[in-house]
mmCIF file of C-alpha atoms and ligand atoms in Angstrom:
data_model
loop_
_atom_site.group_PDB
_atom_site.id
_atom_site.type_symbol
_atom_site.label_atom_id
_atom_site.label_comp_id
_atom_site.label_asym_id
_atom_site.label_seq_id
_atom_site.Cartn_x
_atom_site.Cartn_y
_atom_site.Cartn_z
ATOM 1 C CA UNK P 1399 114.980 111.735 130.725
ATOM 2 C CA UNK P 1400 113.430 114.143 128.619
ATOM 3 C CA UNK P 1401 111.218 116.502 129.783
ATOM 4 C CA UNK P 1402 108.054 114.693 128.501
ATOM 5 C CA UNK P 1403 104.292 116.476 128.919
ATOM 6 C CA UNK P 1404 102.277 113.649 127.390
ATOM 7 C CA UNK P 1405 102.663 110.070 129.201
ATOM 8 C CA UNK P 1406 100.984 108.051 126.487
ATOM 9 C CA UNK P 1407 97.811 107.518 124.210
ATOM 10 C CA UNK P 1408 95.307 107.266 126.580
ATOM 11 C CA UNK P 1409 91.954 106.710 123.923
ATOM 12 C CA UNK P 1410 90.978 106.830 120.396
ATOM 13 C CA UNK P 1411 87.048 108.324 119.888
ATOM 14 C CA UNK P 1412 85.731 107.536 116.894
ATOM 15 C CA UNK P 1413 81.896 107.677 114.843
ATOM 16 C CA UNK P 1414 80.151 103.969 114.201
ATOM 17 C CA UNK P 1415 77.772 104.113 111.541
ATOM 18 C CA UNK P 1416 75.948 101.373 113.330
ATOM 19 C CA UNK P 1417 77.063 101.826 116.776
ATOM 20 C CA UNK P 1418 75.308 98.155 118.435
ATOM 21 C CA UNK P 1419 77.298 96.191 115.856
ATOM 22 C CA UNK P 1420 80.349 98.365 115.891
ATOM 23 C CA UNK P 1421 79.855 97.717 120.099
ATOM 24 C CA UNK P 1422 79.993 94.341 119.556
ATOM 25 C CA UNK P 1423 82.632 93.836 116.769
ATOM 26 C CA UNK P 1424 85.213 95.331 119.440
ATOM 27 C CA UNK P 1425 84.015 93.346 122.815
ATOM 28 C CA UNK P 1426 83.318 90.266 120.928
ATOM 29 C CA UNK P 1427 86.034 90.035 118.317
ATOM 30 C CA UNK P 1428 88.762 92.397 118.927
ATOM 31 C CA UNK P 1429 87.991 91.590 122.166
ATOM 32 C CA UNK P 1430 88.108 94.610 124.546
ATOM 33 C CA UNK P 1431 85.523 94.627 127.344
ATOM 34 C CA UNK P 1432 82.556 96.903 127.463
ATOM 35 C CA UNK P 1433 82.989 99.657 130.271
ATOM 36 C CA UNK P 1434 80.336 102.122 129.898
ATOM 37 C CA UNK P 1435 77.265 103.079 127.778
ATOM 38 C CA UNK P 1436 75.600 105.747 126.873
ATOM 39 C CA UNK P 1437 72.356 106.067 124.720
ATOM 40 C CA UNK P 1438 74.968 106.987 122.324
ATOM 41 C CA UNK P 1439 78.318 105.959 122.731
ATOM 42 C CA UNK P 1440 80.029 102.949 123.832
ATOM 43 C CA UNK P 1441 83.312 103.114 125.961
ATOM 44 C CA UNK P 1442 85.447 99.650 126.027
ATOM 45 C CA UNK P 1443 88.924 99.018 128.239
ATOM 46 C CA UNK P 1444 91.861 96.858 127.529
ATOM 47 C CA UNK P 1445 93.517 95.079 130.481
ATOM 48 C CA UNK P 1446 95.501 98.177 131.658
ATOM 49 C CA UNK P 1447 94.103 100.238 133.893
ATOM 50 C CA UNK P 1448 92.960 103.181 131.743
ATOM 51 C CA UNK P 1449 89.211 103.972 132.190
ATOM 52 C CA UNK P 1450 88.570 102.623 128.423
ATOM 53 C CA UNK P 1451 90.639 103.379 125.353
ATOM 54 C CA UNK P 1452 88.188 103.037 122.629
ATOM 55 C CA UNK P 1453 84.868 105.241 122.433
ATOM 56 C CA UNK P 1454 82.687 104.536 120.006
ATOM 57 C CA UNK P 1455 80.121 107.136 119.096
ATOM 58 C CA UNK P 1456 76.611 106.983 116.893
ATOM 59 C CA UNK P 1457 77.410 108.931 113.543
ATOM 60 C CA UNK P 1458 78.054 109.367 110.662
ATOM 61 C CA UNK P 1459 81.233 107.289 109.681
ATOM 62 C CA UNK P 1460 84.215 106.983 108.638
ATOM 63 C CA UNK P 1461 85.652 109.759 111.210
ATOM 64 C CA UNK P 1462 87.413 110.022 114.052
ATOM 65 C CA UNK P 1463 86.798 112.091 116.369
ATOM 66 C CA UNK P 1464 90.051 112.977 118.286
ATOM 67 C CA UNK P 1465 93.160 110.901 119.327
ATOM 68 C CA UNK P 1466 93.147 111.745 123.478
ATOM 69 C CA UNK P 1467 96.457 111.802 125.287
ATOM 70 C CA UNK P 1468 97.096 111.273 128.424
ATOM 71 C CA UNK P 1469 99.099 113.293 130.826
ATOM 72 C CA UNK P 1470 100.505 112.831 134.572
ATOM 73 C CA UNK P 1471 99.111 115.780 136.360
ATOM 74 C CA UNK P 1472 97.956 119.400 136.230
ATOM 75 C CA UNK P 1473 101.081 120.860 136.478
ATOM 76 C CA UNK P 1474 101.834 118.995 133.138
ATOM 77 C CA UNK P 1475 98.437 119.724 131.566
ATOM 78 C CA UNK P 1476 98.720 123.521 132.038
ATOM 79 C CA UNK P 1477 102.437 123.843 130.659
ATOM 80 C CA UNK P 1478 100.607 122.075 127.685
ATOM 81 C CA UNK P 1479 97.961 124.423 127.550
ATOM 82 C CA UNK P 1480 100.358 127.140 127.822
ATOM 83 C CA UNK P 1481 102.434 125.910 124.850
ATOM 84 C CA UNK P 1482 99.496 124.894 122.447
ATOM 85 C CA UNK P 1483 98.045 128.328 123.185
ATOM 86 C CA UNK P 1484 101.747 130.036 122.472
ATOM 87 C CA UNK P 1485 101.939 127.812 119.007
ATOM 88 C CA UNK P 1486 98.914 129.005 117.992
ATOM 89 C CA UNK P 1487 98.338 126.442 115.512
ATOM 90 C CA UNK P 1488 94.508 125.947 115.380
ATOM 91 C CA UNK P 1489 91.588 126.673 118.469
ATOM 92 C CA UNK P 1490 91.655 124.946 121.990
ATOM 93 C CA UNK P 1491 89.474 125.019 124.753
ATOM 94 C CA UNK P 1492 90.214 125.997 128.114
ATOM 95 C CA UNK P 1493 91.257 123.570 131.121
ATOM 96 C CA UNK P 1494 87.662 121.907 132.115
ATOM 97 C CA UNK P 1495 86.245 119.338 133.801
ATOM 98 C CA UNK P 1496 85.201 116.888 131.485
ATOM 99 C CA UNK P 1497 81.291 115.397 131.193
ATOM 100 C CA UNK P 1498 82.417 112.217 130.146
ATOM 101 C CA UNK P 1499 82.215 108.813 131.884
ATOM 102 C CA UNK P 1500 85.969 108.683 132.950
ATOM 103 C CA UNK P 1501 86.023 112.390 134.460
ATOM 104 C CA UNK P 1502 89.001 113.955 134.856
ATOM 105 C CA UNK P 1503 90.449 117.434 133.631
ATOM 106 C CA UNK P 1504 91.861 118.229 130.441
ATOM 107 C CA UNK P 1505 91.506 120.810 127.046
ATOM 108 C CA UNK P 1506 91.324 120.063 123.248
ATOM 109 C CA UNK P 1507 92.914 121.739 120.352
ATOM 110 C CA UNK P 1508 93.069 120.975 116.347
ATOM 111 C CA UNK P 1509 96.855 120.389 115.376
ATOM 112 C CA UNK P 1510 98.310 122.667 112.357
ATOM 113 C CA UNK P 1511 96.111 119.889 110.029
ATOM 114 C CA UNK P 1512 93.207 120.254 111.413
ATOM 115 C CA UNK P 1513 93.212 117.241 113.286
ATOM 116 C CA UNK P 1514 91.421 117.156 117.322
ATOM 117 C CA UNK P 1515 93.589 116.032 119.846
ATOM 118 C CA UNK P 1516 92.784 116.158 123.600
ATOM 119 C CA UNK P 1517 94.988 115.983 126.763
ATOM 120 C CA UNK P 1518 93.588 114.783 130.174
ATOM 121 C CA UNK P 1519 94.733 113.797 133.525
ATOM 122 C CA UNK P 1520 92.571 113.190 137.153
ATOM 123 C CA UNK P 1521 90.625 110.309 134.978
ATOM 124 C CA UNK P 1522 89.030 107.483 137.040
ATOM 125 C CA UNK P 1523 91.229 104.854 135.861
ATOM 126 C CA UNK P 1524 90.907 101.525 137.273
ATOM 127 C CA UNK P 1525 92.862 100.940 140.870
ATOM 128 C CA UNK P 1526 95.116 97.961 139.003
ATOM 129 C CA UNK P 1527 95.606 96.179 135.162
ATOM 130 C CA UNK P 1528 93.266 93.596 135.299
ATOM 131 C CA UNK P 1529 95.064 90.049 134.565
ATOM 132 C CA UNK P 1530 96.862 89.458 131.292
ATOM 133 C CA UNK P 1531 94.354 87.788 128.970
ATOM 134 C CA UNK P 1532 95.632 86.008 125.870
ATOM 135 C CA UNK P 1533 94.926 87.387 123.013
ATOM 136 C CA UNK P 1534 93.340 90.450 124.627
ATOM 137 C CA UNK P 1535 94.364 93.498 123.788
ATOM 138 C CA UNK P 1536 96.185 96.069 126.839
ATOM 139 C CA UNK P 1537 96.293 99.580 125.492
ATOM 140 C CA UNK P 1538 96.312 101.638 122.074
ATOM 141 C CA UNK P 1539 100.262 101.534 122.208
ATOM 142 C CA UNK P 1540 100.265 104.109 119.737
ATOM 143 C CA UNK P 1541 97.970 105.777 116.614
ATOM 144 C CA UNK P 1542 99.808 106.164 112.926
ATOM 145 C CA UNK P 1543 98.592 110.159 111.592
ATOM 146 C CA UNK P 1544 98.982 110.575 107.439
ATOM 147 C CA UNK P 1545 100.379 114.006 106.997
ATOM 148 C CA UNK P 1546 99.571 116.247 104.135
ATOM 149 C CA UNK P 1547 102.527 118.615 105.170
ATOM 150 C CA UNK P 1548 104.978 116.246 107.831
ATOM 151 C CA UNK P 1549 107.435 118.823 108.485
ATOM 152 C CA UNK P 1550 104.750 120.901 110.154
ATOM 153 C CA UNK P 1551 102.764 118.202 112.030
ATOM 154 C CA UNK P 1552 106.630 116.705 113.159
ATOM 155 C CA UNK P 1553 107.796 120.304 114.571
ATOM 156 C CA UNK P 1554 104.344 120.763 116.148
ATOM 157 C CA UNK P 1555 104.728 117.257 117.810
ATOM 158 C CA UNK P 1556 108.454 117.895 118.884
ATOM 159 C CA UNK P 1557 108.080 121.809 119.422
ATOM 160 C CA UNK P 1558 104.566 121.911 121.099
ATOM 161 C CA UNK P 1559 103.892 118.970 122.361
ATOM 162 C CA UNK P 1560 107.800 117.880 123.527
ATOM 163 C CA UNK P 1561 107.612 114.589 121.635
ATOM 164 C CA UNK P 1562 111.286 113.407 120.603
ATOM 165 C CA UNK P 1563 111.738 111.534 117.377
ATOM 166 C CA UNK P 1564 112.370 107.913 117.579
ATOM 167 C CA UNK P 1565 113.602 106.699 114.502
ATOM 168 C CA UNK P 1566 113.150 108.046 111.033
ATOM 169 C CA UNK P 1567 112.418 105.685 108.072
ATOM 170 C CA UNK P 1568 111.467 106.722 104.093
ATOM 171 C CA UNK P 1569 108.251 106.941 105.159
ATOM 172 C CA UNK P 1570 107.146 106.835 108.587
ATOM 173 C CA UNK P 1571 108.482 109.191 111.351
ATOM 174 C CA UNK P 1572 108.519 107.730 115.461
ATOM 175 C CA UNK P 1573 107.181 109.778 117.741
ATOM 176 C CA UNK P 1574 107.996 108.738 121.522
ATOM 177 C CA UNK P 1575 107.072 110.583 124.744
ATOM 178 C CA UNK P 1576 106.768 109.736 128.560
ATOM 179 C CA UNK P 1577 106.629 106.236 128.664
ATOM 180 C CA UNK P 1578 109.256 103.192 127.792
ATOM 181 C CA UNK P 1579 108.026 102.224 124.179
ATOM 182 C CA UNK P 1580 109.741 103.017 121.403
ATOM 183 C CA UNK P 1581 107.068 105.039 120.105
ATOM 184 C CA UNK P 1582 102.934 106.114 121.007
ATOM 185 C CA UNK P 1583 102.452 107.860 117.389
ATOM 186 C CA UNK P 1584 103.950 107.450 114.125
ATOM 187 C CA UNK P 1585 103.641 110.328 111.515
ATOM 188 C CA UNK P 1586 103.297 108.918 107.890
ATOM 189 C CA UNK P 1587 104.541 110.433 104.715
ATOM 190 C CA UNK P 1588 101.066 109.743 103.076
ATOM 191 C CA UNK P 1589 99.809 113.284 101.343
ATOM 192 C CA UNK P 1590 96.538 113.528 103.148
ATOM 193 C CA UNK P 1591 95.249 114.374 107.108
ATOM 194 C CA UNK P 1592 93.733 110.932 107.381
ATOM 195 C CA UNK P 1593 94.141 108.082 109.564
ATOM 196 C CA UNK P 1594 96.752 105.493 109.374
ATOM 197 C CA UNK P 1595 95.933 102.959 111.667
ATOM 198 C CA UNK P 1596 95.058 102.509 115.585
ATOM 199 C CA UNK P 1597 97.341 99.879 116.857
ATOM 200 C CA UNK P 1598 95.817 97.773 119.945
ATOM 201 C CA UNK P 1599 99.093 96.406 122.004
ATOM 202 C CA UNK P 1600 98.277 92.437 122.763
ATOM 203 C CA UNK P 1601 100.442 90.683 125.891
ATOM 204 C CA UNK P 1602 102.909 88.859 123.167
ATOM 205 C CA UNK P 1603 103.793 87.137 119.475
ATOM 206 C CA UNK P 1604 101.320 84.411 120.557
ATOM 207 C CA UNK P 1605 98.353 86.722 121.132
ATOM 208 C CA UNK P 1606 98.767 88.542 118.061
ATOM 209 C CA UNK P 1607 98.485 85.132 116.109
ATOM 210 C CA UNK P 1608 95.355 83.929 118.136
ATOM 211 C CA UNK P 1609 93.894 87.072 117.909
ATOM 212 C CA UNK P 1610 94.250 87.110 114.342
ATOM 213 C CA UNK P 1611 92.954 83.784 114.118
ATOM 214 C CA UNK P 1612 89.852 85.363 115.866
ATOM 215 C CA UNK P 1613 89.876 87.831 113.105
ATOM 216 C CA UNK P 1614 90.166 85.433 110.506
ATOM 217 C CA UNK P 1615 87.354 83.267 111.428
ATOM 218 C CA UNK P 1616 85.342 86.045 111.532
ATOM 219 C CA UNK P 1617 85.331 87.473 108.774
ATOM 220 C CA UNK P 1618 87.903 89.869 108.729
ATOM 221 C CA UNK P 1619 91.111 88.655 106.630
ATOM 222 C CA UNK P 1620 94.651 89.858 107.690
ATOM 223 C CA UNK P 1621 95.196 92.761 105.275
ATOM 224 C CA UNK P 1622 99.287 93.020 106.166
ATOM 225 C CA UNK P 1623 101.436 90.678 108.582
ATOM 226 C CA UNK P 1624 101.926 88.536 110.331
ATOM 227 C CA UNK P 1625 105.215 90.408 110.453
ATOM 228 C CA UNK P 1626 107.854 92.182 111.974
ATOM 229 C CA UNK P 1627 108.418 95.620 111.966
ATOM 230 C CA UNK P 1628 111.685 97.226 111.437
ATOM 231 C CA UNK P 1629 111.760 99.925 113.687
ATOM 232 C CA UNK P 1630 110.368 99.766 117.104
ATOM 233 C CA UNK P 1631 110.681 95.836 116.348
ATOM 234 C CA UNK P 1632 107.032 94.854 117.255
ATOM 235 C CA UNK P 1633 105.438 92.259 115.838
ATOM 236 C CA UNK P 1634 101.918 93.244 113.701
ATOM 237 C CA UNK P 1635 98.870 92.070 111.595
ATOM 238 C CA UNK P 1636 96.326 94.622 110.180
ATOM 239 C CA UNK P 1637 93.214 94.408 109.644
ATOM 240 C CA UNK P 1638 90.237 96.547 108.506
ATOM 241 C CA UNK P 1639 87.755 96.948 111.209
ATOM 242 C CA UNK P 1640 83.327 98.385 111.116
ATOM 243 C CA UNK P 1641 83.190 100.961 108.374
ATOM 244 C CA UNK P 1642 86.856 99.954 107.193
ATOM 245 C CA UNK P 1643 88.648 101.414 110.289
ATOM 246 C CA UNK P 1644 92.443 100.496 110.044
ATOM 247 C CA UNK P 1645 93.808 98.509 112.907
ATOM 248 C CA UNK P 1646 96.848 96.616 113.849
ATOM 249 C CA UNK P 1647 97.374 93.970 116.510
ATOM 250 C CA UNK P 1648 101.044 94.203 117.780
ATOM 251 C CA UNK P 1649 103.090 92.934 120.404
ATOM 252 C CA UNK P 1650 106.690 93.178 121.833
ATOM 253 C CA UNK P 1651 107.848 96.900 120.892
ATOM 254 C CA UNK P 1652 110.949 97.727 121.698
ATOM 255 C CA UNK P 1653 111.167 99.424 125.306
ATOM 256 C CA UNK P 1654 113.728 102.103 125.319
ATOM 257 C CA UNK P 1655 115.669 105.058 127.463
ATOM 258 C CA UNK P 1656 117.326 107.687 126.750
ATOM 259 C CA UNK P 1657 120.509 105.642 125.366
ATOM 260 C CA UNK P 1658 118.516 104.411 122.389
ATOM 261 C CA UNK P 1659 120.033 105.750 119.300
ATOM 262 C CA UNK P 1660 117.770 107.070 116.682
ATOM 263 C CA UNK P 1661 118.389 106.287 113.301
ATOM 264 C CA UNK P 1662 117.416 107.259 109.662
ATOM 265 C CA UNK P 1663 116.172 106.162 106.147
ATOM 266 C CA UNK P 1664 119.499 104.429 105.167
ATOM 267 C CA UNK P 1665 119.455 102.129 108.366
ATOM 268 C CA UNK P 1666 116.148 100.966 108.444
ATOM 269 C CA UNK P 1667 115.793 100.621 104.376
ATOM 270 C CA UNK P 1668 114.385 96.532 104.069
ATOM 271 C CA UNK P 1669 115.908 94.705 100.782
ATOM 272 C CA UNK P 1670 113.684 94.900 97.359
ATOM 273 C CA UNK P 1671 110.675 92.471 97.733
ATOM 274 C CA UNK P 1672 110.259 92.541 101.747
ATOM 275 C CA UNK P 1673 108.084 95.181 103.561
ATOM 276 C CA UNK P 1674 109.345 93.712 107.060
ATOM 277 C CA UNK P 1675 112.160 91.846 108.566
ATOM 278 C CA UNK P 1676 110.663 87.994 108.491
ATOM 279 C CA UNK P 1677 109.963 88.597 104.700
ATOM 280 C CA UNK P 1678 107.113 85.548 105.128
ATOM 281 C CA UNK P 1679 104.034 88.648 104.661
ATOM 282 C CA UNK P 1680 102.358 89.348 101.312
ATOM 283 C CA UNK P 1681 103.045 92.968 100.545
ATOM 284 C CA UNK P 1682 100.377 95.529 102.516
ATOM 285 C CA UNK P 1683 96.781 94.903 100.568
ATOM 286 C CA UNK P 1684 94.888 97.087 98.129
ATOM 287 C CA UNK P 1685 92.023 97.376 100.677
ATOM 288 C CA UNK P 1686 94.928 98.673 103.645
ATOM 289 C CA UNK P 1687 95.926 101.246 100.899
ATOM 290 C CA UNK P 1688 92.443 102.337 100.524
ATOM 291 C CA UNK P 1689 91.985 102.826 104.256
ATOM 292 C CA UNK P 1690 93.794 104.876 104.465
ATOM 293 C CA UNK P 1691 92.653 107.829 102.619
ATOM 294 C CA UNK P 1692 89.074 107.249 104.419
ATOM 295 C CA UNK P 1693 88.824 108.453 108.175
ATOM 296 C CA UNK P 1694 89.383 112.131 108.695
ATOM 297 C CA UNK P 1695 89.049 113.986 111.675
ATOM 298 C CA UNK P 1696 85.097 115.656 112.374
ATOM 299 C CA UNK P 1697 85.094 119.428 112.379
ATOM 300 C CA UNK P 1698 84.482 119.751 116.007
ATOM 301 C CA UNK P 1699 85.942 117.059 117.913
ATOM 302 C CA UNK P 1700 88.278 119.430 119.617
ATOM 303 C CA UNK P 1701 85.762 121.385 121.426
ATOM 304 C CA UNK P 1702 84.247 118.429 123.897
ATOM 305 C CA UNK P 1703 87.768 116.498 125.357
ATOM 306 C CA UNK P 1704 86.552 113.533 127.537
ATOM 307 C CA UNK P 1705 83.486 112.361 125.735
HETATM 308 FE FE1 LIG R 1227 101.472 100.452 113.705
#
């Protein structure tokens, strides 16, 4: 196996322009479960055991605030120190504790596009997963980056951070690293530093449909899917969340080792007319388009990892 540094994406932080309602559009209807509050954040969990892996702060929105990764130990977080400070790409902090609810040790850095990433380990996650919940979503199985200039952000993710490319397609790139899924970020040929999507990982097919049920009766109409991706294979509906934050539902991505072959454009090209490999979707929305080129990183996320 590859020599991985980063296990998985551990939490997205983002600003809520109205952080009660924001609070409860994600407990009640994307239906995570609240974990900790703060006069001015929120902090919800999925069913794994990660300490929470959405934080919602009060601000001005759209913007997120930084995409935080999580890593296995300290041995792992200082090589990635080490290399982040050798690339030189933007400003990092030092190895610190971190203030925020779910401890732990880690640094944070802006990318070669500006964007904040942090890297953690020693959080208090919870002892076990709690049960499987239909229709409730487990993890952020992985966060979808536009990129102004992709060949830089892709060498920084494969050079710096020792991601490996997991497929290739005309316009999406696969980023995997220490875990089994076929990918945890996808860099998108979309000219700008803004935010793709966040895509919450449900238990299966089943729970993606109920939950977009949930979605659907409340409001929020299915702005791509159901479908089924090409590659990685999972199974996805989008939607745009409080202050027109792209997310995705998915289930059932492809678990892989070091066998899997990776693949290019030509391969993964779908036939005229079908954006996925069902071909029952509608083609992605106008609004999805347009969410696209709304959340951008904040200035200084990098500079407080943790919170
Ligand atoms: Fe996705």
């Amino acid at each position: 196996m590859a020599n991985y540094l980063v296990r998985a994406v551990r939490s997205v932080e983002i600003s809520a322009s109205n952080l009660d309602r924001a609070a409860g559009f994600y407990g009640n209807v994307w239906n995570l479960q609240l974990q900790a509050s703060e006069p001015d954040a929120r902090y919800l969990r999925g069913t794994g055991r990660y300490h929470h892996i959405l934080g919602l702060h009060a601000g001005p929105a759209p913007m997120i605030i930084r995409v935080v990764f999580d890593v296995a130990d300290r041995d792992k977080l200082q090589a990635l120190h080490r290399s982040v400070s050798a690339a030189k790409a933007g400003p990092l902090t030092p190895i610190v504790d971190l203030a925020g609810p779910a401890g732990g040790t880690g640094f944070g850095c802006k990318d070669p596009e500006g964007r904040n990433f942090a890297f953690v380990c020693g959080v208090m996650d919870h002892p076990g997963e709690n049960p499987t919940v239909k229709d409730r979503p487990i993890k952020v199985t992985h966060v979808n980056l536009n990129c102004a200039d992709h060949d830089a952000t892709s060498a920084y993710f494969t050079d710096v951070l020792h991601f490996t490319m997991a497929d290739d397609t005309d316009m999406l790139r696969f980023m995997r690293c220490g875990n089994t899924d076929h990918h945890s970020v996808v860099l998108a040929r979309v000219k700008s530093t803004t935010l793709n999507h966040i895509a919450f990982e449900m238990p299966d097919l089943n729970s993606v449909m109920r939950g977009a049920g949930r979605m659907k009766d409340n409001g929020y109409p299915i702005e791509w899917g159901v479908g089924r991706h090409g590659a990685g294979n999972n199974v996805f509906a989008y939607f745009a969340g409080p202050d027109e934050l792209p997310i995705e539902y998915t289930a059932e991505v492809e678990q892989v080792d070091e066998t899997y072959v990776v693949r290019g454009p030509d391969y993964w090209r779908f036939p005229p007319g079908r954006s996925d490999q069902w071909g029952v979707t509608e083609p992605r929305s106008a609004r999805l388009l347009r969410l696209w080129t709304i959340f951008r990183f904040s200035e200084d996320g990098w500079k407080v990892p943790g919170r």
